[in-house]
Amino acid sequence: MLFEELTALATEGGRAVVRAVGTAFWPMTQRRAAELVGRGDAERVRAELVRLDRTAQTLTLSPSGDASAERARQEGLWTGRFEALLDRLEGAEQSGTAAELRSLLESLTTSSGDTAIDTGSATARDGSRAITGIWNASGSRPGPSKVAHTGDAEASGPGSSAVTGIVND
């Protein structure tokens, strides 16, 4: 496989691990990431689970400091774990592991409902509406909507509204 392709895949893996923290996706992500990096060795899988627990604790229990800097640091750590894994493998084993990582990423983006993770901030002014998350209007996709780490929403002025999370109209 091309170096650039593996690097991009590892980067997406690092982002996915961090984005999953605190969401309904976390238990599955944690288990699959630990099994992937641990490569079937029970002791290594346990060690990866400990690392993943530390990542989750760091991102959810540590409100002081720069949260975005810490998220970036954790993304870098997990990108590095996935890069090191893919780099030490060759041939069919490397391809198979890359496919496992792609499968993990696909499972995080595939759902029967809508999903919003790491949204930005939005401001509504002069009677407008701002939503950082999901707006379910009639005709939206069926299934449960999921949001995590939605940004700030602010409304100013008469008739303005702002929501961070999910709106069902």
PDB file of C-alpha atoms in Angstrom:
ATOM      1  CA  MET A   1       0.000   0.000   0.000  1.00  0.00           C
ATOM      2  CA  LEU A   2       1.069   3.547  -0.601  1.00  0.00           C
ATOM      3  CA  PHE A   3       2.601   5.382   2.337  1.00  0.00           C
ATOM      4  CA  GLU A   4       0.261   8.362   1.814  1.00  0.00           C
ATOM      5  CA  GLU A   5      -2.809   6.118   1.860  1.00  0.00           C
ATOM      6  CA  LEU A   6      -1.727   4.445   5.094  1.00  0.00           C
ATOM      7  CA  THR A   7      -0.906   7.789   6.698  1.00  0.00           C
ATOM      8  CA  ALA A   8      -4.314   9.202   5.762  1.00  0.00           C
ATOM      9  CA  LEU A   9      -6.018   6.081   7.114  1.00  0.00           C
ATOM     10  CA  ALA A  10      -4.102   6.299  10.401  1.00  0.00           C
ATOM     11  CA  THR A  11      -4.997   9.990  10.701  1.00  0.00           C
ATOM     12  CA  GLU A  12      -8.687   9.242  10.201  1.00  0.00           C
ATOM     13  CA  GLY A  13      -8.394   6.465  12.775  1.00  0.00           C
ATOM     14  CA  GLY A  14      -6.911   8.867  15.329  1.00  0.00           C
ATOM     15  CA  ARG A  15      -9.678  11.390  14.701  1.00  0.00           C
ATOM     16  CA  ALA A  16     -12.365   8.711  14.926  1.00  0.00           C
ATOM     17  CA  VAL A  17     -11.143   7.458  18.306  1.00  0.00           C
ATOM     18  CA  VAL A  18     -11.239  10.953  19.782  1.00  0.00           C
ATOM     19  CA  ARG A  19     -14.609  11.836  18.232  1.00  0.00           C
ATOM     20  CA  ALA A  20     -16.179   8.665  19.616  1.00  0.00           C
ATOM     21  CA  VAL A  21     -15.285   9.493  23.238  1.00  0.00           C
ATOM     22  CA  GLY A  22     -18.430  10.212  25.228  1.00  0.00           C
ATOM     23  CA  THR A  23     -20.780   9.031  22.490  1.00  0.00           C
ATOM     24  CA  ALA A  24     -22.890   5.945  22.027  1.00  0.00           C
ATOM     25  CA  PHE A  25     -20.152   4.800  19.627  1.00  0.00           C
ATOM     26  CA  TRP A  26     -17.442   4.764  22.314  1.00  0.00           C
ATOM     27  CA  PRO A  27     -17.778   1.206  23.711  1.00  0.00           C
ATOM     28  CA  MET A  28     -17.648  -0.339  20.237  1.00  0.00           C
ATOM     29  CA  THR A  29     -14.854   1.989  19.107  1.00  0.00           C
ATOM     30  CA  GLN A  30     -12.828   1.303  22.230  1.00  0.00           C
ATOM     31  CA  ARG A  31     -13.155  -2.467  21.892  1.00  0.00           C
ATOM     32  CA  ARG A  32     -12.406  -2.583  18.164  1.00  0.00           C
ATOM     33  CA  ALA A  33      -9.474  -0.149  18.366  1.00  0.00           C
ATOM     34  CA  ALA A  34      -7.922  -2.153  21.226  1.00  0.00           C
ATOM     35  CA  GLU A  35      -8.357  -5.419  19.341  1.00  0.00           C
ATOM     36  CA  LEU A  36      -6.945  -3.902  16.164  1.00  0.00           C
ATOM     37  CA  VAL A  37      -3.807  -2.460  17.764  1.00  0.00           C
ATOM     38  CA  GLY A  38      -3.431  -5.420  20.140  1.00  0.00           C
ATOM     39  CA  ARG A  39      -3.411  -7.840  17.167  1.00  0.00           C
ATOM     40  CA  GLY A  40      -5.054 -10.719  19.035  1.00  0.00           C
ATOM     41  CA  ASP A  41      -2.626 -10.735  21.965  1.00  0.00           C
ATOM     42  CA  ALA A  42      -4.812 -10.579  25.106  1.00  0.00           C
ATOM     43  CA  GLU A  43      -2.178  -8.714  27.148  1.00  0.00           C
ATOM     44  CA  ARG A  44      -1.623  -6.115  24.414  1.00  0.00           C
ATOM     45  CA  VAL A  45      -5.388  -5.683  23.984  1.00  0.00           C
ATOM     46  CA  ARG A  46      -5.709  -5.000  27.734  1.00  0.00           C
ATOM     47  CA  ALA A  47      -2.881  -2.447  27.517  1.00  0.00           C
ATOM     48  CA  GLU A  48      -4.642  -0.692  24.614  1.00  0.00           C
ATOM     49  CA  LEU A  49      -7.906  -0.657  26.585  1.00  0.00           C
ATOM     50  CA  VAL A  50      -6.046   1.107  29.421  1.00  0.00           C
ATOM     51  CA  ARG A  51      -4.685   3.673  26.945  1.00  0.00           C
ATOM     52  CA  LEU A  52      -8.165   4.207  25.523  1.00  0.00           C
ATOM     53  CA  ASP A  53      -9.580   4.630  29.035  1.00  0.00           C
ATOM     54  CA  ARG A  54      -6.939   7.299  29.709  1.00  0.00           C
ATOM     55  CA  THR A  55      -7.899   9.061  26.487  1.00  0.00           C
ATOM     56  CA  ALA A  56     -11.571   9.060  27.501  1.00  0.00           C
ATOM     57  CA  GLN A  57     -10.775  10.274  31.023  1.00  0.00           C
ATOM     58  CA  THR A  58      -8.515  13.011  29.730  1.00  0.00           C
ATOM     59  CA  LEU A  59     -11.153  14.277  27.332  1.00  0.00           C
ATOM     60  CA  THR A  60     -14.176  14.005  29.633  1.00  0.00           C
ATOM     61  CA  LEU A  61     -12.916  14.599  33.176  1.00  0.00           C
ATOM     62  CA  SER A  62     -10.376  17.353  32.596  1.00  0.00           C
ATOM     63  CA  PRO A  63     -12.326  20.592  32.026  1.00  0.00           C
ATOM     64  CA  SER A  64      -9.333  22.840  32.724  1.00  0.00           C
ATOM     65  CA  GLY A  65      -6.977  23.940  29.975  1.00  0.00           C
ATOM     66  CA  ASP A  66      -7.485  24.109  26.246  1.00  0.00           C
ATOM     67  CA  ALA A  67      -9.937  21.340  25.278  1.00  0.00           C
ATOM     68  CA  SER A  68      -9.255  21.646  21.552  1.00  0.00           C
ATOM     69  CA  ALA A  69      -5.501  21.376  22.127  1.00  0.00           C
ATOM     70  CA  GLU A  70      -6.026  18.252  24.220  1.00  0.00           C
ATOM     71  CA  ARG A  71      -8.302  16.734  21.586  1.00  0.00           C
ATOM     72  CA  ALA A  72      -5.621  17.430  18.957  1.00  0.00           C
ATOM     73  CA  ARG A  73      -2.972  15.869  21.202  1.00  0.00           C
ATOM     74  CA  GLN A  74      -5.075  12.737  21.703  1.00  0.00           C
ATOM     75  CA  GLU A  75      -5.790  12.527  17.960  1.00  0.00           C
ATOM     76  CA  GLY A  76      -2.048  12.676  17.362  1.00  0.00           C
ATOM     77  CA  LEU A  77      -1.381   9.933  19.889  1.00  0.00           C
ATOM     78  CA  TRP A  78      -3.906   7.572  18.278  1.00  0.00           C
ATOM     79  CA  THR A  79      -2.796   8.491  14.777  1.00  0.00           C
ATOM     80  CA  GLY A  80       0.702   7.492  15.875  1.00  0.00           C
ATOM     81  CA  ARG A  81      -0.535   4.180  17.309  1.00  0.00           C
ATOM     82  CA  PHE A  82      -2.283   3.318  14.047  1.00  0.00           C
ATOM     83  CA  GLU A  83       0.690   4.479  11.926  1.00  0.00           C
ATOM     84  CA  ALA A  84       3.117   2.368  13.965  1.00  0.00           C
ATOM     85  CA  LEU A  85       0.840  -0.647  13.623  1.00  0.00           C
ATOM     86  CA  LEU A  86       0.448  -0.312   9.861  1.00  0.00           C
ATOM     87  CA  ASP A  87       4.135   0.473   9.379  1.00  0.00           C
ATOM     88  CA  ARG A  88       5.399  -2.677  11.085  1.00  0.00           C
ATOM     89  CA  LEU A  89       3.188  -4.952   8.977  1.00  0.00           C
ATOM     90  CA  GLU A  90       3.793  -6.042   5.405  1.00  0.00           C
ATOM     91  CA  GLY A  91       1.878  -7.426   2.458  1.00  0.00           C
ATOM     92  CA  ALA A  92      -1.393  -9.212   3.127  1.00  0.00           C
ATOM     93  CA  GLU A  93      -1.185  -8.621   6.873  1.00  0.00           C
ATOM     94  CA  GLN A  94      -0.869  -4.865   6.329  1.00  0.00           C
ATOM     95  CA  SER A  95      -3.717  -4.867   3.788  1.00  0.00           C
ATOM     96  CA  GLY A  96      -5.945  -6.875   6.118  1.00  0.00           C
ATOM     97  CA  THR A  97      -5.250  -4.578   9.057  1.00  0.00           C
ATOM     98  CA  ALA A  98      -5.913  -1.514   6.901  1.00  0.00           C
ATOM     99  CA  ALA A  99      -9.229  -3.094   5.879  1.00  0.00           C
ATOM    100  CA  GLU A 100     -10.096  -3.667   9.555  1.00  0.00           C
ATOM    101  CA  LEU A 101      -9.374  -0.007  10.320  1.00  0.00           C
ATOM    102  CA  ARG A 102     -11.483   1.098   7.337  1.00  0.00           C
ATOM    103  CA  SER A 103     -14.302  -1.126   8.594  1.00  0.00           C
ATOM    104  CA  LEU A 104     -14.113   0.522  12.015  1.00  0.00           C
ATOM    105  CA  LEU A 105     -14.281   3.966  10.386  1.00  0.00           C
ATOM    106  CA  GLU A 106     -17.236   2.947   8.213  1.00  0.00           C
ATOM    107  CA  SER A 107     -19.140   1.610  11.222  1.00  0.00           C
ATOM    108  CA  LEU A 108     -18.792   5.018  12.869  1.00  0.00           C
ATOM    109  CA  THR A 109     -20.200   6.877   9.889  1.00  0.00           C
ATOM    110  CA  THR A 110     -22.958   4.453   8.941  1.00  0.00           C
ATOM    111  CA  SER A 111     -26.229   4.672  10.834  1.00  0.00           C
ATOM    112  CA  SER A 112     -29.877   4.489  10.044  1.00  0.00           C
ATOM    113  CA  GLY A 113     -30.403   7.972  11.473  1.00  0.00           C
ATOM    114  CA  ASP A 114     -28.467  11.220  11.343  1.00  0.00           C
ATOM    115  CA  THR A 115     -25.188  11.767  13.199  1.00  0.00           C
ATOM    116  CA  ALA A 116     -23.394  15.034  14.021  1.00  0.00           C
ATOM    117  CA  ILE A 117     -20.041  15.072  15.811  1.00  0.00           C
ATOM    118  CA  ASP A 118     -17.749  18.011  16.552  1.00  0.00           C
ATOM    119  CA  THR A 119     -19.925  20.731  15.072  1.00  0.00           C
ATOM    120  CA  GLY A 120     -18.840  24.360  15.063  1.00  0.00           C
ATOM    121  CA  SER A 121     -20.584  27.319  16.615  1.00  0.00           C
ATOM    122  CA  ALA A 122     -23.525  29.206  15.115  1.00  0.00           C
ATOM    123  CA  THR A 123     -25.224  32.534  15.786  1.00  0.00           C
ATOM    124  CA  ALA A 124     -28.790  33.522  14.864  1.00  0.00           C
ATOM    125  CA  ARG A 125     -29.640  37.202  14.511  1.00  0.00           C
ATOM    126  CA  ASP A 126     -32.696  39.228  13.563  1.00  0.00           C
ATOM    127  CA  GLY A 127     -35.270  36.451  13.518  1.00  0.00           C
ATOM    128  CA  SER A 128     -33.102  33.670  12.095  1.00  0.00           C
ATOM    129  CA  ARG A 129     -32.409  30.170  13.427  1.00  0.00           C
ATOM    130  CA  ALA A 130     -29.047  28.606  14.314  1.00  0.00           C
ATOM    131  CA  ILE A 131     -28.538  24.897  14.966  1.00  0.00           C
ATOM    132  CA  THR A 132     -25.277  23.145  15.789  1.00  0.00           C
ATOM    133  CA  GLY A 133     -26.332  19.554  15.492  1.00  0.00           C
ATOM    134  CA  ILE A 134     -29.245  18.010  13.623  1.00  0.00           C
ATOM    135  CA  TRP A 135     -32.491  19.494  12.378  1.00  0.00           C
ATOM    136  CA  ASN A 136     -35.016  16.715  11.770  1.00  0.00           C
ATOM    137  CA  ALA A 137     -37.715  18.069   9.498  1.00  0.00           C
ATOM    138  CA  SER A 138     -40.532  15.935   8.177  1.00  0.00           C
ATOM    139  CA  GLY A 139     -39.050  13.570   5.639  1.00  0.00           C
ATOM    140  CA  SER A 140     -35.687  13.233   7.424  1.00  0.00           C
ATOM    141  CA  ARG A 141     -34.001   9.865   7.469  1.00  0.00           C
ATOM    142  CA  PRO A 142     -35.624   7.321   9.764  1.00  0.00           C
ATOM    143  CA  GLY A 143     -33.766   6.024  12.774  1.00  0.00           C
ATOM    144  CA  PRO A 144     -32.249   7.529  15.877  1.00  0.00           C
ATOM    145  CA  SER A 145     -30.330  10.761  15.592  1.00  0.00           C
ATOM    146  CA  LYS A 146     -27.033  10.983  17.469  1.00  0.00           C
ATOM    147  CA  VAL A 147     -24.987  14.047  18.365  1.00  0.00           C
ATOM    148  CA  ALA A 148     -21.764  14.491  20.311  1.00  0.00           C
ATOM    149  CA  HIS A 149     -19.602  17.501  21.044  1.00  0.00           C
ATOM    150  CA  THR A 150     -21.967  19.965  19.426  1.00  0.00           C
ATOM    151  CA  GLY A 151     -20.767  23.551  19.319  1.00  0.00           C
ATOM    152  CA  ASP A 152     -22.195  26.668  20.890  1.00  0.00           C
ATOM    153  CA  ALA A 153     -25.388  28.185  19.484  1.00  0.00           C
ATOM    154  CA  GLU A 154     -26.343  31.776  20.241  1.00  0.00           C
ATOM    155  CA  ALA A 155     -29.444  33.793  19.388  1.00  0.00           C
ATOM    156  CA  SER A 156     -29.764  37.574  19.506  1.00  0.00           C
ATOM    157  CA  GLY A 157     -32.639  39.746  18.458  1.00  0.00           C
ATOM    158  CA  PRO A 158     -36.414  39.288  18.388  1.00  0.00           C
ATOM    159  CA  GLY A 159     -37.639  36.022  16.881  1.00  0.00           C
ATOM    160  CA  SER A 160     -34.186  34.425  16.796  1.00  0.00           C
ATOM    161  CA  SER A 161     -33.617  30.895  18.080  1.00  0.00           C
ATOM    162  CA  ALA A 162     -30.531  28.799  18.647  1.00  0.00           C
ATOM    163  CA  VAL A 163     -30.155  25.132  19.542  1.00  0.00           C
ATOM    164  CA  THR A 164     -27.176  22.897  20.152  1.00  0.00           C
ATOM    165  CA  GLY A 165     -28.169  19.268  19.793  1.00  0.00           C
ATOM    166  CA  ILE A 166     -31.220  17.908  17.992  1.00  0.00           C
ATOM    167  CA  VAL A 167     -34.322  19.736  16.765  1.00  0.00           C
ATOM    168  CA  ASN A 168     -37.372  17.731  15.685  1.00  0.00           C
ATOM    169  CA  ASP A 169     -39.811  19.815  13.640  1.00  0.00           C
TER     170      ASP A 169
END
